[in-house]
Structure formats: structure tokens, C-alpha cells
mmCIF file of C-alpha atoms and ligand atoms in Angstrom:
data_model
loop_
_atom_site.group_PDB
_atom_site.id
_atom_site.type_symbol
_atom_site.label_atom_id
_atom_site.label_comp_id
_atom_site.label_asym_id
_atom_site.label_seq_id
_atom_site.Cartn_x
_atom_site.Cartn_y
_atom_site.Cartn_z
ATOM 1 C CA MET A 1 108.427 -137.747 170.282
ATOM 2 C CA ILE A 2 108.472 -141.532 170.543
ATOM 3 C CA VAL A 3 105.282 -142.739 172.225
ATOM 4 C CA ARG A 4 105.841 -145.596 174.690
ATOM 5 C CA LYS A 5 103.103 -148.112 175.401
ATOM 6 C CA ASN A 6 102.108 -149.723 178.702
ATOM 7 C CA MET A 7 101.299 -153.416 179.023
ATOM 8 C CA ALA A 8 97.548 -152.925 178.480
ATOM 9 C CA GLU A 9 98.302 -151.130 175.232
ATOM 10 C CA LEU A 10 100.817 -153.767 174.188
ATOM 11 C CA GLU A 11 98.161 -156.443 174.701
ATOM 12 C CA LYS A 12 95.908 -154.570 172.262
ATOM 13 C CA MET A 13 98.767 -154.284 169.795
ATOM 14 C CA ARG A 14 99.352 -158.002 170.268
ATOM 15 C CA ALA A 15 95.775 -158.753 169.189
ATOM 16 C CA ALA A 16 96.203 -156.598 166.085
ATOM 17 C CA GLY A 17 99.569 -158.220 165.411
ATOM 18 C CA LEU A 18 98.246 -161.753 165.666
ATOM 19 C CA LEU A 19 95.429 -160.966 163.250
ATOM 20 C CA VAL A 20 97.981 -159.670 160.730
ATOM 21 C CA TRP A 21 100.014 -162.847 161.239
ATOM 22 C CA LYS A 22 96.945 -165.037 160.673
ATOM 23 C CA ILE A 23 96.094 -163.215 157.461
ATOM 24 C CA LEU A 24 99.626 -163.477 156.106
ATOM 25 C CA GLU A 25 99.832 -167.182 157.004
ATOM 26 C CA ASN A 26 96.631 -167.757 155.068
ATOM 27 C CA LEU A 27 97.882 -165.787 152.070
ATOM 28 C CA LYS A 28 101.220 -167.622 152.083
ATOM 29 C CA ARG A 29 99.310 -170.881 151.736
ATOM 30 C CA MET A 30 97.203 -169.435 148.893
ATOM 31 C CA VAL A 31 100.122 -168.171 146.832
ATOM 32 C CA ALA A 32 100.537 -170.436 143.788
ATOM 33 C CA GLU A 33 100.805 -170.410 140.020
ATOM 34 C CA GLY A 34 97.610 -168.998 138.494
ATOM 35 C CA VAL A 35 96.493 -167.086 141.591
ATOM 36 C CA SER A 36 96.077 -163.340 141.069
ATOM 37 C CA THR A 37 97.202 -160.730 143.567
ATOM 38 C CA TYR A 38 93.580 -159.605 143.695
ATOM 39 C CA ASP A 39 92.568 -163.085 144.924
ATOM 40 C CA LEU A 40 94.856 -162.444 147.891
ATOM 41 C CA GLU A 41 93.254 -159.045 148.464
ATOM 42 C CA VAL A 42 89.742 -160.513 148.577
ATOM 43 C CA THR A 43 90.747 -163.136 151.142
ATOM 44 C CA ALA A 44 92.553 -160.611 153.332
ATOM 45 C CA GLU A 45 89.700 -158.119 153.307
ATOM 46 C CA LYS A 46 87.195 -160.819 154.260
ATOM 47 C CA MET A 47 89.387 -161.911 157.180
ATOM 48 C CA MET A 48 89.633 -158.321 158.431
ATOM 49 C CA GLN A 49 85.878 -157.860 158.208
ATOM 50 C CA ASP A 50 85.238 -161.139 160.023
ATOM 51 C CA ALA A 51 87.600 -160.071 162.818
ATOM 52 C CA GLY A 52 86.006 -156.627 163.157
ATOM 53 C CA ALA A 53 89.262 -154.951 162.196
ATOM 54 C CA ARG A 54 89.780 -151.891 160.040
ATOM 55 C CA PRO A 55 92.264 -152.250 157.183
ATOM 56 C CA ALA A 56 95.199 -149.951 157.824
ATOM 57 C CA PHE A 57 96.166 -149.397 154.198
ATOM 58 C CA LYS A 58 92.818 -148.992 152.421
ATOM 59 C CA GLY A 59 92.065 -145.280 152.272
ATOM 60 C CA TYR A 60 95.555 -144.370 153.456
ATOM 61 C CA LYS A 61 96.874 -141.143 151.972
ATOM 62 C CA SER A 62 100.620 -140.690 151.921
ATOM 63 C CA PRO A 63 102.066 -137.198 151.705
ATOM 64 C CA ALA A 64 103.532 -138.074 148.273
ATOM 65 C CA ALA A 65 100.448 -139.618 146.718
ATOM 66 C CA GLU A 66 97.489 -137.614 145.497
ATOM 67 C CA THR A 67 95.110 -140.510 145.879
ATOM 68 C CA LYS A 68 94.114 -142.766 148.741
ATOM 69 C CA PHE A 69 95.525 -146.277 148.577
ATOM 70 C CA PRO A 70 92.575 -148.417 147.431
ATOM 71 C CA PHE A 71 93.488 -151.875 148.810
ATOM 72 C CA VAL A 72 93.994 -153.697 152.121
ATOM 73 C CA LEU A 73 97.201 -155.284 150.806
ATOM 74 C CA CYS A 74 100.304 -154.121 149.065
ATOM 75 C CA THR A 75 101.370 -156.870 146.666
ATOM 76 C CA SER A 76 104.740 -156.172 145.075
ATOM 77 C CA VAL A 77 105.914 -158.667 142.464
ATOM 78 C CA ASN A 78 109.537 -159.146 141.313
ATOM 79 C CA ASP A 79 111.019 -155.703 140.553
ATOM 80 C CA GLU A 80 108.272 -153.997 142.565
ATOM 81 C CA ILE A 81 109.770 -152.968 145.915
ATOM 82 C CA VAL A 82 106.729 -151.879 147.932
ATOM 83 C CA HIS A 83 103.219 -150.411 147.531
ATOM 84 C CA GLY A 84 102.256 -152.604 144.572
ATOM 85 C CA MET A 85 98.516 -152.756 143.957
ATOM 86 C CA PRO A 86 96.568 -156.009 143.867
ATOM 87 C CA SER A 87 95.122 -156.693 140.423
ATOM 88 C CA HIS A 88 93.160 -159.514 138.824
ATOM 89 C CA LYS A 89 95.473 -159.041 135.848
ATOM 90 C CA ARG A 90 98.557 -159.864 137.886
ATOM 91 C CA ILE A 91 98.592 -163.648 137.755
ATOM 92 C CA LEU A 92 101.435 -165.223 139.706
ATOM 93 C CA LYS A 93 103.689 -167.538 137.730
ATOM 94 C CA PRO A 94 106.609 -169.816 138.549
ATOM 95 C CA GLY A 95 109.803 -167.878 139.218
ATOM 96 C CA ASP A 96 107.967 -164.821 140.596
ATOM 97 C CA ILE A 97 108.477 -163.519 144.086
ATOM 98 C CA VAL A 98 105.666 -161.552 145.725
ATOM 99 C CA SER A 99 105.934 -159.334 148.751
ATOM 100 C CA ILE A 100 102.674 -159.167 150.695
ATOM 101 C CA ASP A 101 102.443 -156.283 153.148
ATOM 102 C CA THR A 102 99.390 -155.625 155.290
ATOM 103 C CA GLY A 103 98.205 -153.881 158.408
ATOM 104 C CA VAL A 104 95.087 -153.667 160.531
ATOM 105 C CA GLN A 105 93.696 -151.409 163.208
ATOM 106 C CA LEU A 106 91.987 -153.293 166.034
ATOM 107 C CA SER A 107 90.651 -151.644 169.216
ATOM 108 C CA GLY A 108 92.493 -148.480 168.211
ATOM 109 C CA TYR A 109 95.923 -150.043 167.729
ATOM 110 C CA TYR A 110 97.834 -151.009 164.612
ATOM 111 C CA GLY A 111 99.769 -154.082 163.538
ATOM 112 C CA ASP A 112 101.920 -154.140 160.394
ATOM 113 C CA SER A 113 103.883 -157.004 158.817
ATOM 114 C CA ALA A 114 105.160 -158.197 155.450
ATOM 115 C CA VAL A 115 106.553 -161.370 153.901
ATOM 116 C CA THR A 116 108.016 -162.236 150.527
ATOM 117 C CA VAL A 117 107.120 -165.597 148.997
ATOM 118 C CA GLY A 118 108.393 -167.408 145.906
ATOM 119 C CA ILE A 119 106.095 -169.092 143.381
ATOM 120 C CA GLY A 120 107.184 -172.541 142.172
ATOM 121 C CA GLU A 121 110.832 -172.843 141.338
ATOM 122 C CA ILE A 122 112.623 -169.526 141.743
ATOM 123 C CA SER A 123 116.176 -168.606 140.775
ATOM 124 C CA PRO A 124 118.957 -169.234 143.309
ATOM 125 C CA GLU A 125 119.553 -165.492 143.415
ATOM 126 C CA ALA A 126 115.912 -164.732 144.210
ATOM 127 C CA GLN A 127 116.014 -167.351 146.981
ATOM 128 C CA ARG A 128 119.182 -165.855 148.433
ATOM 129 C CA LEU A 129 117.691 -162.357 148.213
ATOM 130 C CA MET A 130 114.674 -163.474 150.248
ATOM 131 C CA ASP A 131 116.853 -165.383 152.737
ATOM 132 C CA VAL A 132 119.231 -162.488 153.328
ATOM 133 C CA THR A 133 116.369 -160.000 153.709
ATOM 134 C CA ARG A 134 114.586 -162.236 156.243
ATOM 135 C CA GLU A 135 117.831 -162.873 158.123
ATOM 136 C CA SER A 136 118.551 -159.137 158.292
ATOM 137 C CA LEU A 137 115.119 -158.609 159.870
ATOM 138 C CA GLU A 138 115.683 -161.372 162.434
ATOM 139 C CA MET A 139 119.102 -159.966 163.330
ATOM 140 C CA ALA A 140 117.645 -156.472 163.671
ATOM 141 C CA ILE A 141 114.830 -157.744 165.908
ATOM 142 C CA GLU A 142 117.512 -159.078 168.283
ATOM 143 C CA LYS A 143 118.801 -155.499 168.622
ATOM 144 C CA ALA A 144 115.375 -154.158 169.664
ATOM 145 C CA ARG A 145 116.339 -154.027 173.330
ATOM 146 C CA ALA A 146 116.209 -151.324 175.967
ATOM 147 C CA GLY A 147 119.603 -149.661 176.261
ATOM 148 C CA ASN A 148 120.549 -150.150 172.610
ATOM 149 C CA ARG A 149 120.204 -147.332 170.125
ATOM 150 C CA LEU A 150 118.225 -147.018 166.920
ATOM 151 C CA PHE A 151 121.401 -147.210 164.824
ATOM 152 C CA ASP A 152 122.040 -150.706 166.243
ATOM 153 C CA ILE A 153 118.933 -151.828 164.336
ATOM 154 C CA CYS A 154 119.700 -149.802 161.196
ATOM 155 C CA GLY A 155 123.348 -150.843 161.079
ATOM 156 C CA THR A 156 122.580 -154.530 161.613
ATOM 157 C CA VAL A 157 120.336 -154.635 158.556
ATOM 158 C CA GLU A 158 122.780 -152.611 156.482
ATOM 159 C CA ARG A 159 125.814 -154.749 157.334
ATOM 160 C CA HIS A 160 124.118 -158.091 156.670
ATOM 161 C CA VAL A 161 122.640 -156.960 153.365
ATOM 162 C CA THR A 162 125.752 -155.293 151.977
ATOM 163 C CA ALA A 163 128.025 -158.138 153.168
ATOM 164 C CA ASN A 164 125.908 -160.408 150.969
ATOM 165 C CA GLY A 165 126.262 -158.195 147.913
ATOM 166 C CA PHE A 166 122.706 -156.817 147.866
ATOM 167 C CA SER A 167 121.601 -153.230 148.338
ATOM 168 C CA ILE A 168 119.389 -151.310 150.733
ATOM 169 C CA VAL A 169 116.480 -149.270 149.458
ATOM 170 C CA ARG A 170 116.912 -145.790 150.918
ATOM 171 C CA GLU A 171 113.651 -144.136 149.892
ATOM 172 C CA PHE A 172 111.444 -146.149 152.251
ATOM 173 C CA VAL A 173 111.915 -146.815 155.957
ATOM 174 C CA GLY A 174 110.443 -148.607 158.949
ATOM 175 C CA HIS A 175 108.593 -146.686 161.629
ATOM 176 C CA GLY A 176 107.248 -146.519 165.136
ATOM 177 C CA ILE A 177 103.679 -147.807 165.413
ATOM 178 C CA GLY A 178 100.817 -147.647 167.907
ATOM 179 C CA THR A 179 97.573 -145.681 167.704
ATOM 180 C CA GLN A 180 98.994 -144.375 164.420
ATOM 181 C CA MET A 181 100.338 -146.609 161.699
ATOM 182 C CA HIS A 182 103.361 -144.355 161.267
ATOM 183 C CA GLU A 183 104.792 -142.913 164.453
ATOM 184 C CA GLU A 184 108.271 -141.743 165.350
ATOM 185 C CA PRO A 185 110.977 -142.800 164.956
ATOM 186 C CA GLN A 186 111.710 -143.388 161.303
ATOM 187 C CA ILE A 187 113.785 -146.565 160.974
ATOM 188 C CA PRO A 188 116.009 -146.523 157.897
ATOM 189 C CA ASN A 189 117.611 -149.816 156.921
ATOM 190 C CA TYR A 190 120.999 -148.123 156.976
ATOM 191 C CA VAL A 191 122.744 -145.803 159.380
ATOM 192 C CA ASP A 192 121.633 -142.305 158.446
ATOM 193 C CA ARG A 193 124.030 -139.995 160.260
ATOM 194 C CA ARG A 194 121.818 -137.006 159.446
ATOM 195 C CA GLY A 195 119.018 -138.638 161.411
ATOM 196 C CA GLU A 196 118.557 -139.087 165.140
ATOM 197 C CA ASN A 197 119.846 -142.059 167.069
ATOM 198 C CA PRO A 198 117.577 -142.314 170.113
ATOM 199 C CA ARG A 199 118.215 -144.727 172.945
ATOM 200 C CA LEU A 200 115.697 -147.606 172.801
ATOM 201 C CA LYS A 201 113.402 -147.880 175.813
ATOM 202 C CA GLU A 202 110.831 -150.281 177.190
ATOM 203 C CA GLY A 203 107.399 -149.730 175.687
ATOM 204 C CA MET A 204 108.611 -148.525 172.307
ATOM 205 C CA VAL A 205 107.052 -150.423 169.389
ATOM 206 C CA LEU A 206 108.854 -150.528 166.066
ATOM 207 C CA ALA A 207 107.842 -151.757 162.626
ATOM 208 C CA ILE A 208 111.183 -152.961 161.278
ATOM 209 C CA GLU A 209 111.062 -153.591 157.541
ATOM 210 C CA PRO A 210 114.125 -154.204 155.407
ATOM 211 C CA MET A 211 113.550 -153.592 151.689
ATOM 212 C CA VAL A 212 116.422 -155.089 149.739
ATOM 213 C CA ASN A 213 117.317 -154.958 146.040
ATOM 214 C CA ALA A 214 119.236 -157.695 144.262
ATOM 215 C CA GLY A 215 120.963 -155.106 142.077
ATOM 216 C CA LYS A 216 121.422 -151.384 142.544
ATOM 217 C CA PRO A 217 119.681 -149.490 145.348
ATOM 218 C CA GLY A 218 117.788 -147.088 143.069
ATOM 219 C CA ALA A 219 113.997 -146.924 143.210
ATOM 220 C CA ARG A 220 111.391 -145.027 141.241
ATOM 221 C CA VAL A 221 107.647 -144.681 141.626
ATOM 222 C CA LYS A 222 105.440 -145.697 138.712
ATOM 223 C CA PRO A 223 102.879 -143.309 137.177
ATOM 224 C CA ASP A 224 100.188 -144.799 139.454
ATOM 225 C CA LYS A 225 101.988 -142.736 142.162
ATOM 226 C CA TRP A 226 102.247 -145.737 144.495
ATOM 227 C CA THR A 227 104.110 -148.716 143.068
ATOM 228 C CA ALA A 228 107.824 -148.422 143.781
ATOM 229 C CA VAL A 229 110.073 -150.427 141.451
ATOM 230 C CA THR A 230 113.799 -150.979 141.144
ATOM 231 C CA GLU A 231 115.451 -148.691 138.609
ATOM 232 C CA ASP A 232 117.478 -151.559 137.156
ATOM 233 C CA GLY A 233 114.514 -153.939 136.866
ATOM 234 C CA ARG A 234 116.050 -156.566 139.145
ATOM 235 C CA TYR A 235 114.145 -158.230 141.997
ATOM 236 C CA SER A 236 113.463 -156.727 145.413
ATOM 237 C CA ALA A 237 112.406 -158.416 148.678
ATOM 238 C CA HIS A 238 110.642 -157.080 151.785
ATOM 239 C CA PHE A 239 110.001 -158.534 155.230
ATOM 240 C CA GLU A 240 108.482 -156.735 158.214
ATOM 241 C CA HIS A 241 107.487 -157.335 161.814
ATOM 242 C CA THR A 242 105.979 -155.149 164.514
ATOM 243 C CA VAL A 243 108.255 -155.484 167.549
ATOM 244 C CA ALA A 244 107.756 -154.246 171.125
ATOM 245 C CA ILE A 245 110.714 -153.534 173.381
ATOM 246 C CA THR A 246 110.015 -155.112 176.772
ATOM 247 C CA ALA A 247 111.857 -155.885 180.021
ATOM 248 C CA ASN A 248 112.226 -159.428 178.670
ATOM 249 C CA GLY A 249 113.691 -158.311 175.351
ATOM 250 C CA PRO A 250 112.094 -158.015 171.913
ATOM 251 C CA TRP A 251 108.482 -159.167 171.644
ATOM 252 C CA VAL A 252 107.463 -159.808 168.040
ATOM 253 C CA LEU A 253 103.776 -158.909 168.070
ATOM 254 C CA THR A 254 103.112 -160.126 164.530
ATOM 255 C CA ARG A 255 103.828 -163.820 165.104
ATOM 256 C CA PRO A 256 102.890 -166.304 167.849
HETATM 257 MG MG1 MG B 1 103.898 -152.972 156.293
HETATM 258 MG MG1 MG B 2 105.373 -150.655 157.894
#
């Protein structure tokens, strides 16, 4: 069942969303040569504490993993797709791209967003990969309207990505969000005909998150049971926003 939210609930989700936005804005400014992904983690955790928010990822146990995720951020560098772990050993260097994904729970409601940022001069292909991934998210957000169907979102991402010669990661998907970080529906970044295609309605809140590989779509999970990497070792990008469907169209809760 897809849980729909009333305006009072959306306002709470808005507060969570804006905190996530503020954290990511801060981290984007911090990202530079010589900064470690753990430096980003420390800053993000402090900001959550100061805001009285609970980190959504730290302590999270996925069905696949045997351990709880130990950090407030996922930092996924280069060939890492998602769920990379912050580390003081992972020092960012020119040419890297880092996806920063984070979520908080505030007053009972979740916000979830991700950005990918380049460090110094990056290759033209890496730049185009980030651009196309971000564009596919923006185009999908436009489809988050009452009366459309879920596949309108999925298909929009898929078409833009494949038309640009990149590939969609199939193992990980977006999701509904609210009092739980992961609610129904699942939102693949491609049209999955085996899945359901519900009509979108006012009050639904969706975390739309294209994960796009520069090369082949294949992904594998590293022995740490969390970090997903591309099978071919090429770069991957990830952008995400939490989006509410309202009478006035899509409301991106994770940016002003
Ligand atoms: Mg996320
Ligand atoms: Mg998410």
C-alpha cells in the first residue's frame, strides 16, 4: 500500500528535507582535493546532532546486509555506485567523482537526497555522466504529478540515460518515503513490466534516485556487504530528491 500524506505531514517532511539539503550544500562546498570522505561524515553528523535530527542511515539494516550501516553518509567514489562507506583513508583527488547520499528523520518523518560532485578537473565523460544523471532526475521529477503513472517516472529516466549511451543500474531503486525511509512503491530507473504501475496521487512522496553507469549496467557488492561497485570498473553517478505530489504539481522537499 502506498501511504499518502496530508499537508501537516508534508510540512514535517519539508523540514526534514530542508535539513538534508543544508547538509549536502555544506558538504558540496567542503569537497576538495585532500579532503577525506570521513571528514564529510563528521561534518554531516554534527549538523544532524545540532538540528536534533536522527541520522536515517546509521544503524540501518538492509535485508541483504548482515551488519548495520555504521555511518550517517554513503560516500561512493568513482566506480562505487551506492552505499560506499566514509573512511579517513579515502582521500579525494582531482579527477574523482563522489556521490554523497544522506537522510535524516526529524519529528518522525524522513528526508533523503543525494548528489554527485567532481573534484578538480574531471574527464569530459565523467562530467557528461553527472550531467545526464542529474538531467534524468529533473525530467523524472516533472512526471511526479497526480494522474500520471509510476512508469512515466521510470521510463523518463531510462530513455534519457540510454539515449545518451549510459546504462541504468537495475539492482537498486528509488522508493516511497514518509514515516519509514523505504515505503512503497519501489521506483526502478527503468520500466519493469513485472512490477506494478500505480496511478500517482496527491500526497504520495517519492524518493527518485537515478543510479547511472558510464559503461555496462552490471553491479556487484564488495566483501564489506555494502559498497556496490560497477562490474567493469567504470564510473557511476547518483542523484536523488524526495518529491511530494501535490495539487500544484511536484514539490521537491529536499531543496528550497
Ligand atoms: Mg538516499
Ligand atoms: Mg533513497
